[in-house]
PDB file of C-alpha atoms and ligand atoms in Angstrom:
ATOM      1  CA  MET S   1     -43.613  15.664  54.309  1.00 97.00           C
ATOM      2  CA  ILE S   2     -42.727  13.315  51.407  1.00 97.00           C
ATOM      3  CA  ARG S   3     -44.797  10.200  50.880  1.00 97.00           C
ATOM      4  CA  PHE S   4     -44.310   7.422  48.316  1.00 97.00           C
ATOM      5  CA  GLU S   5     -47.138   4.917  48.054  1.00 97.00           C
ATOM      6  CA  ASN S   6     -46.312   1.790  46.058  1.00 96.00           C
ATOM      7  CA  VAL S   7     -44.629   3.780  43.291  1.00 97.00           C
ATOM      8  CA  PHE S   8     -43.745   2.239  39.940  1.00 97.00           C
ATOM      9  CA  VAL S   9     -41.992   4.153  37.150  1.00 97.00           C
ATOM     10  CA  ARG S  10     -41.254   2.922  33.659  1.00 97.00           C
ATOM     11  CA  TYR S  11     -39.573   5.121  31.054  1.00 97.00           C
ATOM     12  CA  ASP S  12     -40.865   4.992  27.495  1.00 97.00           C
ATOM     13  CA  GLY S  13     -39.011   2.448  25.402  1.00 94.00           C
ATOM     14  CA  SER S  14     -37.414   0.558  28.284  1.00 94.00           C
ATOM     15  CA  ALA S  15     -38.193  -3.098  28.826  1.00 90.00           C
ATOM     16  CA  GLY S  16     -38.673  -3.037  32.601  1.00 92.00           C
ATOM     17  CA  PRO S  17     -39.513  -0.605  35.365  1.00 95.00           C
ATOM     18  CA  ALA S  18     -36.896   1.885  36.609  1.00 96.00           C
ATOM     19  CA  VAL S  19     -38.346   1.491  40.121  1.00 96.00           C
ATOM     20  CA  GLN S  20     -41.224  -0.491  41.596  1.00 95.00           C
ATOM     21  CA  GLY S  21     -42.824  -1.048  44.983  1.00 94.00           C
ATOM     22  CA  VAL S  22     -41.276   2.134  46.351  1.00 95.00           C
ATOM     23  CA  ASP S  23     -43.039   2.916  49.584  1.00 95.00           C
ATOM     24  CA  PHE S  24     -41.616   5.236  52.223  1.00 95.00           C
ATOM     25  CA  THR S  25     -42.286   8.413  54.162  1.00 95.00           C
ATOM     26  CA  VAL S  26     -39.915  11.241  55.000  1.00 95.00           C
ATOM     27  CA  PRO S  27     -40.997  13.094  58.165  1.00 95.00           C
ATOM     28  CA  GLU S  28     -40.820  16.880  58.286  1.00 96.00           C
ATOM     29  CA  GLY S  29     -37.493  18.303  59.396  1.00 97.00           C
ATOM     30  CA  GLU S  30     -35.362  15.210  58.817  1.00 96.00           C
ATOM     31  CA  LEU S  31     -32.350  14.629  56.601  1.00 96.00           C
ATOM     32  CA  VAL S  32     -32.985  11.345  54.821  1.00 96.00           C
ATOM     33  CA  LEU S  33     -30.366   9.621  52.759  1.00 96.00           C
ATOM     34  CA  LEU S  34     -31.373   7.661  49.646  1.00 96.00           C
ATOM     35  CA  VAL S  35     -28.599   5.162  48.916  1.00 94.00           C
ATOM     36  CA  GLY S  36     -27.970   2.355  46.485  1.00 93.00           C
ATOM     37  CA  PRO S  37     -25.698   1.436  43.596  1.00 93.00           C
ATOM     38  CA  SER S  38     -25.666   3.327  40.330  1.00 92.00           C
ATOM     39  CA  GLY S  39     -28.706   2.657  38.131  1.00 93.00           C
ATOM     40  CA  VAL S  40     -30.935   1.494  40.966  1.00 95.00           C
ATOM     41  CA  GLY S  41     -33.401   4.377  40.570  1.00 96.00           C
ATOM     42  CA  LYS S  42     -32.259   7.115  42.966  1.00 97.00           C
ATOM     43  CA  SER S  43     -32.575   9.943  40.409  1.00 96.00           C
ATOM     44  CA  THR S  44     -35.935   8.560  39.359  1.00 97.00           C
ATOM     45  CA  VAL S  45     -37.188   8.748  42.951  1.00 97.00           C
ATOM     46  CA  LEU S  46     -35.921  12.335  43.327  1.00 97.00           C
ATOM     47  CA  GLY S  47     -37.475  13.257  39.983  1.00 96.00           C
ATOM     48  CA  ALA S  48     -40.828  11.928  41.168  1.00 97.00           C
ATOM     49  CA  VAL S  49     -40.566  14.252  44.185  1.00 97.00           C
ATOM     50  CA  SER S  50     -39.824  17.374  42.122  1.00 94.00           C
ATOM     51  CA  GLY S  51     -42.322  16.407  39.422  1.00 93.00           C
ATOM     52  CA  LEU S  52     -39.682  16.066  36.684  1.00 93.00           C
ATOM     53  CA  VAL S  53     -40.749  12.412  36.474  1.00 95.00           C
ATOM     54  CA  PRO S  54     -42.930  11.956  34.522  1.00 94.00           C
ATOM     55  CA  HIS S  55     -43.692  15.562  33.410  1.00 93.00           C
ATOM     56  CA  PHE S  56     -40.304  16.209  31.742  1.00 93.00           C
ATOM     57  CA  THR S  57     -38.943  12.708  31.265  1.00 94.00           C
ATOM     58  CA  GLY S  58     -42.065  11.056  29.903  1.00 94.00           C
ATOM     59  CA  GLY S  59     -42.879   7.484  30.868  1.00 95.00           C
ATOM     60  CA  THR S  60     -45.430   6.155  33.322  1.00 96.00           C
ATOM     61  CA  LEU S  61     -45.718   6.690  37.059  1.00 97.00           C
ATOM     62  CA  ARG S  62     -48.151   4.501  39.004  1.00 97.00           C
ATOM     63  CA  GLY S  63     -48.892   4.747  42.704  1.00 98.00           C
ATOM     64  CA  ARG S  64     -48.766   8.110  44.435  1.00 98.00           C
ATOM     65  CA  VAL S  65     -46.138  10.655  45.426  1.00 98.00           C
ATOM     66  CA  THR S  66     -47.118  13.591  47.611  1.00 97.00           C
ATOM     67  CA  VAL S  67     -44.992  16.473  48.873  1.00 97.00           C
ATOM     68  CA  ALA S  68     -46.501  18.664  51.582  1.00 95.00           C
ATOM     69  CA  GLY S  69     -49.833  17.137  50.598  1.00 95.00           C
ATOM     70  CA  ARG S  70     -49.506  17.971  46.892  1.00 96.00           C
ATOM     71  CA  ASP S  71     -49.666  15.117  44.405  1.00 97.00           C
ATOM     72  CA  THR S  72     -46.605  15.560  42.162  1.00 96.00           C
ATOM     73  CA  ARG S  73     -48.344  13.950  39.191  1.00 94.00           C
ATOM     74  CA  THR S  74     -51.191  16.426  39.138  1.00 93.00           C
ATOM     75  CA  HIS S  75     -48.940  19.458  39.773  1.00 93.00           C
ATOM     76  CA  LYS S  76     -46.414  20.678  37.219  1.00 88.00           C
ATOM     77  CA  PRO S  77     -42.818  21.118  38.429  1.00 84.00           C
ATOM     78  CA  ARG S  78     -43.210  24.912  38.457  1.00 80.00           C
ATOM     79  CA  GLU S  79     -46.326  24.553  40.629  1.00 87.00           C
ATOM     80  CA  LEU S  80     -44.100  22.724  43.111  1.00 90.00           C
ATOM     81  CA  ALA S  81     -41.201  25.223  43.037  1.00 81.00           C
ATOM     82  CA  ASP S  82     -42.306  26.922  46.261  1.00 83.00           C
ATOM     83  CA  VAL S  83     -42.438  23.529  47.983  1.00 94.00           C
ATOM     84  CA  VAL S  84     -39.482  21.593  46.542  1.00 95.00           C
ATOM     85  CA  GLY S  85     -35.991  22.835  45.665  1.00 93.00           C
ATOM     86  CA  THR S  86     -33.824  20.564  43.496  1.00 93.00           C
ATOM     87  CA  VAL S  87     -30.030  20.487  43.222  1.00 94.00           C
ATOM     88  CA  GLY S  88     -28.013  18.128  41.016  1.00 89.00           C
ATOM     89  CA  GLN S  89     -24.424  16.874  40.935  1.00 85.00           C
ATOM     90  CA  ASP S  90     -23.086  19.526  38.612  1.00 86.00           C
ATOM     91  CA  PRO S  91     -23.696  23.033  39.960  1.00 83.00           C
ATOM     92  CA  LEU S  92     -22.517  24.645  36.728  1.00 84.00           C
ATOM     93  CA  SER S  93     -25.428  23.166  34.778  1.00 86.00           C
ATOM     94  CA  HIS S  94     -27.782  24.751  37.313  1.00 86.00           C
ATOM     95  CA  PHE S  95     -26.771  28.408  36.952  1.00 93.00           C
ATOM     96  CA  VAL S  96     -28.637  30.947  34.835  1.00 93.00           C
ATOM     97  CA  THR S  97     -26.941  34.210  35.930  1.00 95.00           C
ATOM     98  CA  ASP S  98     -23.328  35.375  36.398  1.00 96.00           C
ATOM     99  CA  THR S  99     -22.933  36.474  40.011  1.00 97.00           C
ATOM    100  CA  VAL S 100     -23.736  34.912  43.375  1.00 97.00           C
ATOM    101  CA  GLU S 101     -26.276  37.549  44.365  1.00 97.00           C
ATOM    102  CA  ASP S 102     -28.131  37.469  41.033  1.00 96.00           C
ATOM    103  CA  GLU S 103     -28.320  33.697  41.188  1.00 96.00           C
ATOM    104  CA  LEU S 104     -29.897  33.748  44.649  1.00 96.00           C
ATOM    105  CA  ALA S 105     -32.476  36.303  43.505  1.00 96.00           C
ATOM    106  CA  TYR S 106     -33.336  34.480  40.287  1.00 93.00           C
ATOM    107  CA  GLY S 107     -35.208  31.589  41.934  1.00 87.00           C
ATOM    108  CA  MET S 108     -37.788  33.995  43.400  1.00 90.00           C
ATOM    109  CA  GLU S 109     -38.525  35.885  40.219  1.00 86.00           C
ATOM    110  CA  SER S 110     -41.706  34.057  39.298  1.00 83.00           C
ATOM    111  CA  LEU S 111     -43.173  34.179  42.825  1.00 86.00           C
ATOM    112  CA  GLY S 112     -44.484  37.734  42.708  1.00 89.00           C
ATOM    113  CA  LEU S 113     -42.781  38.791  45.961  1.00 93.00           C
ATOM    114  CA  ALA S 114     -42.280  42.432  46.893  1.00 96.00           C
ATOM    115  CA  PRO S 115     -38.768  43.750  46.115  1.00 95.00           C
ATOM    116  CA  ASP S 116     -37.937  44.321  49.797  1.00 97.00           C
ATOM    117  CA  VAL S 117     -38.917  40.726  50.665  1.00 97.00           C
ATOM    118  CA  MET S 118     -36.705  39.465  47.850  1.00 96.00           C
ATOM    119  CA  ARG S 119     -33.777  41.599  49.067  1.00 97.00           C
ATOM    120  CA  ARG S 120     -34.224  40.348  52.633  1.00 97.00           C
ATOM    121  CA  ARG S 121     -34.322  36.733  51.517  1.00 96.00           C
ATOM    122  CA  VAL S 122     -31.119  37.174  49.509  1.00 97.00           C
ATOM    123  CA  GLU S 123     -29.386  38.644  52.579  1.00 97.00           C
ATOM    124  CA  GLU S 124     -30.644  35.832  54.845  1.00 95.00           C
ATOM    125  CA  THR S 125     -29.517  33.180  52.400  1.00 95.00           C
ATOM    126  CA  LEU S 126     -26.065  34.704  51.843  1.00 96.00           C
ATOM    127  CA  ASP S 127     -25.642  34.718  55.611  1.00 94.00           C
ATOM    128  CA  LEU S 128     -26.996  31.203  56.125  1.00 92.00           C
ATOM    129  CA  LEU S 129     -24.666  29.696  53.524  1.00 92.00           C
ATOM    130  CA  GLY S 130     -21.608  31.765  54.430  1.00 92.00           C
ATOM    131  CA  LEU S 131     -21.596  33.479  51.032  1.00 96.00           C
ATOM    132  CA  THR S 132     -21.877  37.143  52.028  1.00 97.00           C
ATOM    133  CA  ALA S 133     -18.234  37.968  51.206  1.00 97.00           C
ATOM    134  CA  LEU S 134     -18.657  36.384  47.763  1.00 98.00           C
ATOM    135  CA  ARG S 135     -21.921  38.103  46.803  1.00 97.00           C
ATOM    136  CA  ASP S 136     -20.552  40.122  43.856  1.00 97.00           C
ATOM    137  CA  ARG S 137     -18.167  37.464  42.592  1.00 97.00           C
ATOM    138  CA  PRO S 138     -18.660  35.768  39.228  1.00 97.00           C
ATOM    139  CA  ILE S 139     -19.849  32.221  39.946  1.00 97.00           C
ATOM    140  CA  ALA S 140     -17.357  30.895  37.415  1.00 96.00           C
ATOM    141  CA  ASP S 141     -14.447  32.025  39.655  1.00 96.00           C
ATOM    142  CA  LEU S 142     -15.605  30.114  42.753  1.00 96.00           C
ATOM    143  CA  SER S 143     -14.441  26.724  44.024  1.00 94.00           C
ATOM    144  CA  GLY S 144     -16.616  23.649  43.501  1.00 92.00           C
ATOM    145  CA  GLY S 145     -17.829  23.687  47.104  1.00 92.00           C
ATOM    146  CA  GLN S 146     -18.701  27.382  46.912  1.00 95.00           C
ATOM    147  CA  GLN S 147     -20.555  26.837  43.633  1.00 95.00           C
ATOM    148  CA  GLN S 148     -22.557  23.995  45.146  1.00 94.00           C
ATOM    149  CA  ARG S 149     -23.504  26.264  48.072  1.00 94.00           C
ATOM    150  CA  VAL S 150     -24.683  28.913  45.581  1.00 96.00           C
ATOM    151  CA  ALA S 151     -26.784  26.271  43.794  1.00 96.00           C
ATOM    152  CA  ILE S 152     -28.370  25.307  47.125  1.00 95.00           C
ATOM    153  CA  GLY S 153     -28.903  28.990  47.986  1.00 95.00           C
ATOM    154  CA  SER S 154     -30.651  29.644  44.695  1.00 94.00           C
ATOM    155  CA  VAL S 155     -33.336  27.060  45.462  1.00 93.00           C
ATOM    156  CA  LEU S 156     -33.653  28.180  49.099  1.00 93.00           C
ATOM    157  CA  THR S 157     -34.811  31.744  48.486  1.00 94.00           C
ATOM    158  CA  PRO S 158     -38.392  30.633  47.669  1.00 92.00           C
ATOM    159  CA  HIS S 159     -38.339  29.074  51.191  1.00 92.00           C
ATOM    160  CA  PRO S 160     -39.120  25.515  50.081  1.00 94.00           C
ATOM    161  CA  LYS S 161     -40.203  23.018  52.734  1.00 96.00           C
ATOM    162  CA  VAL S 162     -38.308  20.237  50.957  1.00 97.00           C
ATOM    163  CA  LEU S 163     -34.896  20.076  49.336  1.00 97.00           C
ATOM    164  CA  VAL S 164     -33.913  17.144  47.089  1.00 97.00           C
ATOM    165  CA  LEU S 165     -30.281  16.744  46.110  1.00 96.00           C
ATOM    166  CA  ASP S 166     -28.840  14.228  43.651  1.00 96.00           C
ATOM    167  CA  GLU S 167     -25.264  13.348  44.667  1.00 94.00           C
ATOM    168  CA  PRO S 168     -24.449  16.995  45.415  1.00 93.00           C
ATOM    169  CA  THR S 169     -20.941  16.194  46.666  1.00 91.00           C
ATOM    170  CA  SER S 170     -19.845  13.750  43.976  1.00 88.00           C
ATOM    171  CA  ALA S 171     -17.704  16.323  42.146  1.00 86.00           C
ATOM    172  CA  LEU S 172     -16.203  17.739  45.370  1.00 89.00           C
ATOM    173  CA  ASP S 173     -13.096  16.928  47.397  1.00 90.00           C
ATOM    174  CA  PRO S 174     -13.762  15.685  50.955  1.00 91.00           C
ATOM    175  CA  ALA S 175     -13.324  19.109  52.592  1.00 91.00           C
ATOM    176  CA  ALA S 176     -15.732  20.827  50.176  1.00 90.00           C
ATOM    177  CA  ALA S 177     -18.172  17.929  50.524  1.00 91.00           C
ATOM    178  CA  GLU S 178     -18.170  18.362  54.286  1.00 91.00           C
ATOM    179  CA  GLU S 179     -18.821  22.088  53.858  1.00 88.00           C
ATOM    180  CA  VAL S 180     -21.929  21.341  51.781  1.00 91.00           C
ATOM    181  CA  LEU S 181     -23.194  18.610  54.111  1.00 93.00           C
ATOM    182  CA  ALA S 182     -22.736  20.876  57.143  1.00 92.00           C
ATOM    183  CA  VAL S 183     -24.870  23.513  55.399  1.00 92.00           C
ATOM    184  CA  LEU S 184     -27.627  20.948  54.799  1.00 94.00           C
ATOM    185  CA  GLN S 185     -27.541  19.855  58.409  1.00 93.00           C
ATOM    186  CA  ARG S 186     -27.870  23.476  59.518  1.00 91.00           C
ATOM    187  CA  LEU S 187     -30.919  23.916  57.254  1.00 93.00           C
ATOM    188  CA  VAL S 188     -32.594  20.928  58.831  1.00 95.00           C
ATOM    189  CA  HIS S 189     -31.817  21.962  62.391  1.00 94.00           C
ATOM    190  CA  ASP S 190     -32.298  25.729  62.162  1.00 92.00           C
ATOM    191  CA  LEU S 191     -35.126  26.048  59.622  1.00 93.00           C
ATOM    192  CA  GLY S 192     -36.824  22.653  59.828  1.00 95.00           C
ATOM    193  CA  THR S 193     -36.278  22.005  56.119  1.00 96.00           C
ATOM    194  CA  THR S 194     -36.849  18.401  55.031  1.00 97.00           C
ATOM    195  CA  VAL S 195     -33.901  17.058  52.994  1.00 97.00           C
ATOM    196  CA  LEU S 196     -33.811  13.986  50.742  1.00 97.00           C
ATOM    197  CA  LEU S 197     -30.253  13.362  49.574  1.00 97.00           C
ATOM    198  CA  ALA S 198     -29.274  10.670  47.038  1.00 97.00           C
ATOM    199  CA  GLU S 199     -25.759   9.274  47.230  1.00 93.00           C
ATOM    200  CA  HIS S 200     -24.072   6.041  46.151  1.00 88.00           C
ATOM    201  CA  ARG S 201     -21.255   6.294  48.706  1.00 85.00           C
ATOM    202  CA  LEU S 202     -22.923   5.633  52.045  1.00 83.00           C
ATOM    203  CA  GLU S 203     -19.794   6.281  54.154  1.00 85.00           C
ATOM    204  CA  ARG S 204     -19.438   9.879  53.062  1.00 82.00           C
ATOM    205  CA  VAL S 205     -22.866  11.038  54.163  1.00 89.00           C
ATOM    206  CA  VAL S 206     -24.282   8.537  56.620  1.00 90.00           C
ATOM    207  CA  GLN S 207     -23.141  10.475  59.710  1.00 90.00           C
ATOM    208  CA  TYR S 208     -25.363  13.387  58.645  1.00 92.00           C
ATOM    209  CA  ALA S 209     -28.540  11.338  58.152  1.00 94.00           C
ATOM    210  CA  ASP S 210     -31.472  10.927  60.523  1.00 94.00           C
ATOM    211  CA  ARG S 211     -32.767   8.001  58.499  1.00 95.00           C
ATOM    212  CA  VAL S 212     -31.782   5.968  55.457  1.00 95.00           C
ATOM    213  CA  VAL S 213     -33.748   4.594  52.513  1.00 95.00           C
ATOM    214  CA  LEU S 214     -31.700   1.876  50.811  1.00 94.00           C
ATOM    215  CA  LEU S 215     -32.506   0.766  47.267  1.00 94.00           C
ATOM    216  CA  PRO S 216     -30.602  -2.524  47.297  1.00 90.00           C
ATOM    217  CA  ALA S 217     -30.991  -3.601  43.645  1.00 90.00           C
ATOM    218  CA  PRO S 218     -32.930  -2.581  40.526  1.00 87.00           C
ATOM    219  CA  GLY S 219     -36.615  -3.273  41.032  1.00 83.00           C
ATOM    220  CA  ALA S 220     -36.137  -4.338  44.682  1.00 86.00           C
ATOM    221  CA  ARG S 221     -38.243  -2.783  47.416  1.00 88.00           C
ATOM    222  CA  PRO S 222     -36.518  -0.160  49.546  1.00 91.00           C
ATOM    223  CA  VAL S 223     -35.202  -0.995  53.006  1.00 90.00           C
ATOM    224  CA  LEU S 224     -35.864   1.717  55.583  1.00 90.00           C
ATOM    225  CA  GLY S 225     -34.053   2.285  58.823  1.00 91.00           C
ATOM    226  CA  THR S 226     -31.703   4.226  60.992  1.00 90.00           C
ATOM    227  CA  PRO S 227     -28.156   4.616  59.667  1.00 87.00           C
ATOM    228  CA  ALA S 228     -26.967   1.809  61.995  1.00 87.00           C
ATOM    229  CA  GLU S 229     -29.710  -0.579  60.872  1.00 87.00           C
ATOM    230  CA  VAL S 230     -29.071   0.007  57.198  1.00 83.00           C
ATOM    231  CA  MET S 231     -25.276  -0.229  57.588  1.00 80.00           C
ATOM    232  CA  ALA S 232     -25.869  -3.735  58.967  1.00 82.00           C
ATOM    233  CA  VAL S 233     -27.781  -4.902  55.837  1.00 76.00           C
TER     234      VAL S 233
HETATM  235  P1  ADP K 301     -29.588   6.088  39.814  1.00 96.74           P
HETATM  236  O1  ADP K 301     -29.886   7.516  40.067  1.00 96.74           O
HETATM  237  O2  ADP K 301     -29.705   5.216  41.033  1.00 96.74           O
HETATM  238  O3  ADP K 301     -28.283   5.875  39.106  1.00 96.74           O
HETATM  239  P2  ADP K 301     -31.655   6.263  37.753  1.00 96.74           P
HETATM  240  O4  ADP K 301     -32.925   6.667  38.387  1.00 96.74           O
HETATM  241  O5  ADP K 301     -30.848   7.300  37.048  1.00 96.74           O
HETATM  242  O6  ADP K 301     -30.736   5.506  38.842  1.00 96.74           O
HETATM  243  O7  ADP K 301     -31.936   5.099  36.719  1.00 96.74           O
HETATM  244  C1  ADP K 301     -32.774   3.961  36.996  1.00 96.74           C
HETATM  245  C2  ADP K 301     -32.972   3.186  35.708  1.00 96.74           C
HETATM  246  O8  ADP K 301     -33.772   3.954  34.808  1.00 96.74           O
HETATM  247  C3  ADP K 301     -31.678   2.876  34.958  1.00 96.74           C
HETATM  248  O9  ADP K 301     -31.830   1.610  34.347  1.00 96.74           O
HETATM  249  C4  ADP K 301     -31.604   3.974  33.935  1.00 96.74           C
HETATM  250  O10 ADP K 301     -30.887   3.555  32.800  1.00 96.74           O
HETATM  251  C5  ADP K 301     -33.070   4.203  33.595  1.00 96.74           C
HETATM  252  N1  ADP K 301     -33.341   5.608  33.205  1.00 96.74           N
HETATM  253  C6  ADP K 301     -33.099   6.712  33.947  1.00 96.74           C
HETATM  254  N2  ADP K 301     -33.541   7.832  33.336  1.00 96.74           N
HETATM  255  C7  ADP K 301     -34.090   7.424  32.158  1.00 96.74           C
HETATM  256  C8  ADP K 301     -34.741   8.096  31.072  1.00 96.74           C
HETATM  257  N3  ADP K 301     -34.932   9.425  31.075  1.00 96.74           N
HETATM  258  N4  ADP K 301     -35.176   7.347  30.035  1.00 96.74           N
HETATM  259  C9  ADP K 301     -35.015   5.990  30.036  1.00 96.74           C
HETATM  260  N5  ADP K 301     -34.423   5.296  31.017  1.00 96.74           N
HETATM  261  C10 ADP K 301     -33.967   5.991  32.076  1.00 96.74           C
HETATM  262  P1  ADP K 302     -40.495  36.862  54.189  1.00 96.74           P
HETATM  263  O1  ADP K 302     -39.291  36.456  53.393  1.00 96.74           O
HETATM  264  O2  ADP K 302     -41.734  36.105  53.794  1.00 96.74           O
HETATM  265  O3  ADP K 302     -40.698  38.324  54.341  1.00 96.74           O
HETATM  266  P2  ADP K 302     -38.879  36.622  56.481  1.00 96.74           P
HETATM  267  O4  ADP K 302     -37.749  37.052  55.619  1.00 96.74           O
HETATM  268  O5  ADP K 302     -39.253  37.423  57.683  1.00 96.74           O
HETATM  269  O6  ADP K 302     -40.217  36.405  55.645  1.00 96.74           O
HETATM  270  O7  ADP K 302     -38.583  35.147  56.911  1.00 96.74           O
HETATM  271  C1  ADP K 302     -39.563  34.386  57.532  1.00 96.74           C
HETATM  272  C2  ADP K 302     -38.867  33.316  58.337  1.00 96.74           C
HETATM  273  O8  ADP K 302     -38.362  32.343  57.426  1.00 96.74           O
HETATM  274  C3  ADP K 302     -37.695  33.807  59.126  1.00 96.74           C
HETATM  275  O9  ADP K 302     -37.838  33.346  60.453  1.00 96.74           O
HETATM  276  C4  ADP K 302     -36.502  33.170  58.470  1.00 96.74           C
HETATM  277  O10 ADP K 302     -35.523  32.807  59.431  1.00 96.74           O
HETATM  278  C5  ADP K 302     -37.086  31.937  57.855  1.00 96.74           C
HETATM  279  N1  ADP K 302     -36.323  31.445  56.720  1.00 96.74           N
HETATM  280  C6  ADP K 302     -35.193  31.935  56.191  1.00 96.74           C
HETATM  281  N2  ADP K 302     -34.752  31.201  55.179  1.00 96.74           N
HETATM  282  C7  ADP K 302     -35.618  30.173  55.060  1.00 96.74           C
HETATM  283  C8  ADP K 302     -35.723  29.047  54.196  1.00 96.74           C
HETATM  284  N3  ADP K 302     -34.808  28.799  53.265  1.00 96.74           N
HETATM  285  N4  ADP K 302     -36.765  28.221  54.357  1.00 96.74           N
HETATM  286  C9  ADP K 302     -37.679  28.452  55.307  1.00 96.74           C
HETATM  287  N5  ADP K 302     -37.652  29.473  56.158  1.00 96.74           N
HETATM  288  C10 ADP K 302     -36.639  30.335  56.042  1.00 96.74           C
END
């Protein structure tokens, strides 16, 4: 579902590459963890999946990244929005509306869907993420874990095949983090969504992963394996 072929990225003005030799595949319907220390290139890899790198960041991408068969360099991020949903660490920076329900609807607005389809997808997503009771609440009043679930919900309503998340639990306490990770696991198991999740703390998320991609050091090639194999590295 996601394929990196010998990918090299260098940002304009930096001396060396942000990542190089990145080569891995994420099969459909798996939750894959991208781990490695800060600065090793995790956000760069996620950005190459969603098309933000290099379209919005500038710089050079060599090699090839495809998502559901689409080359992310030849498609603009908005041409990938129905395929890839992206969630960052800070849910508040993600929101464009005031209430939970409006936020879930917003992500579909450019897709040209019929109003009844949009309403049904909002209902499904509220239910899936356990947000139905909060639908009319201002997002600003919710807990961090609830806000992160709304952010995930807002990118789910276009029914993307792939979800990429950049340290989505880093601002959350352990209970809220577990809530978010359980939601992701349910998406993978119930809907067959493919999830690529970046995290620098392996322990917190490894139990949820089907497979791990470890970026051991800046510029080093990734190590692929099962959670147990990568924990042993
Ligand atoms: P991680 O997510 O693992 O912390 P990043 O992908 O954010 O790693 O960063 C990888 C390297 O690329 C770092 O050296 C970082 O400073 C650099 N970098 C990231 N984004 C940019 C950018 N927009 N412009 C220039 N350098 C960047
Ligand atoms: P549409 O929204 O195109 O009218 P439906 O609402 O009938 O279609 O949903 C089609 C199928 O997609 C349903 O089986 C539903 O469970 C499933 N579905 C719901 N949410 C998602 C999602 N986030 N990603 C993929 N499929 C989803």
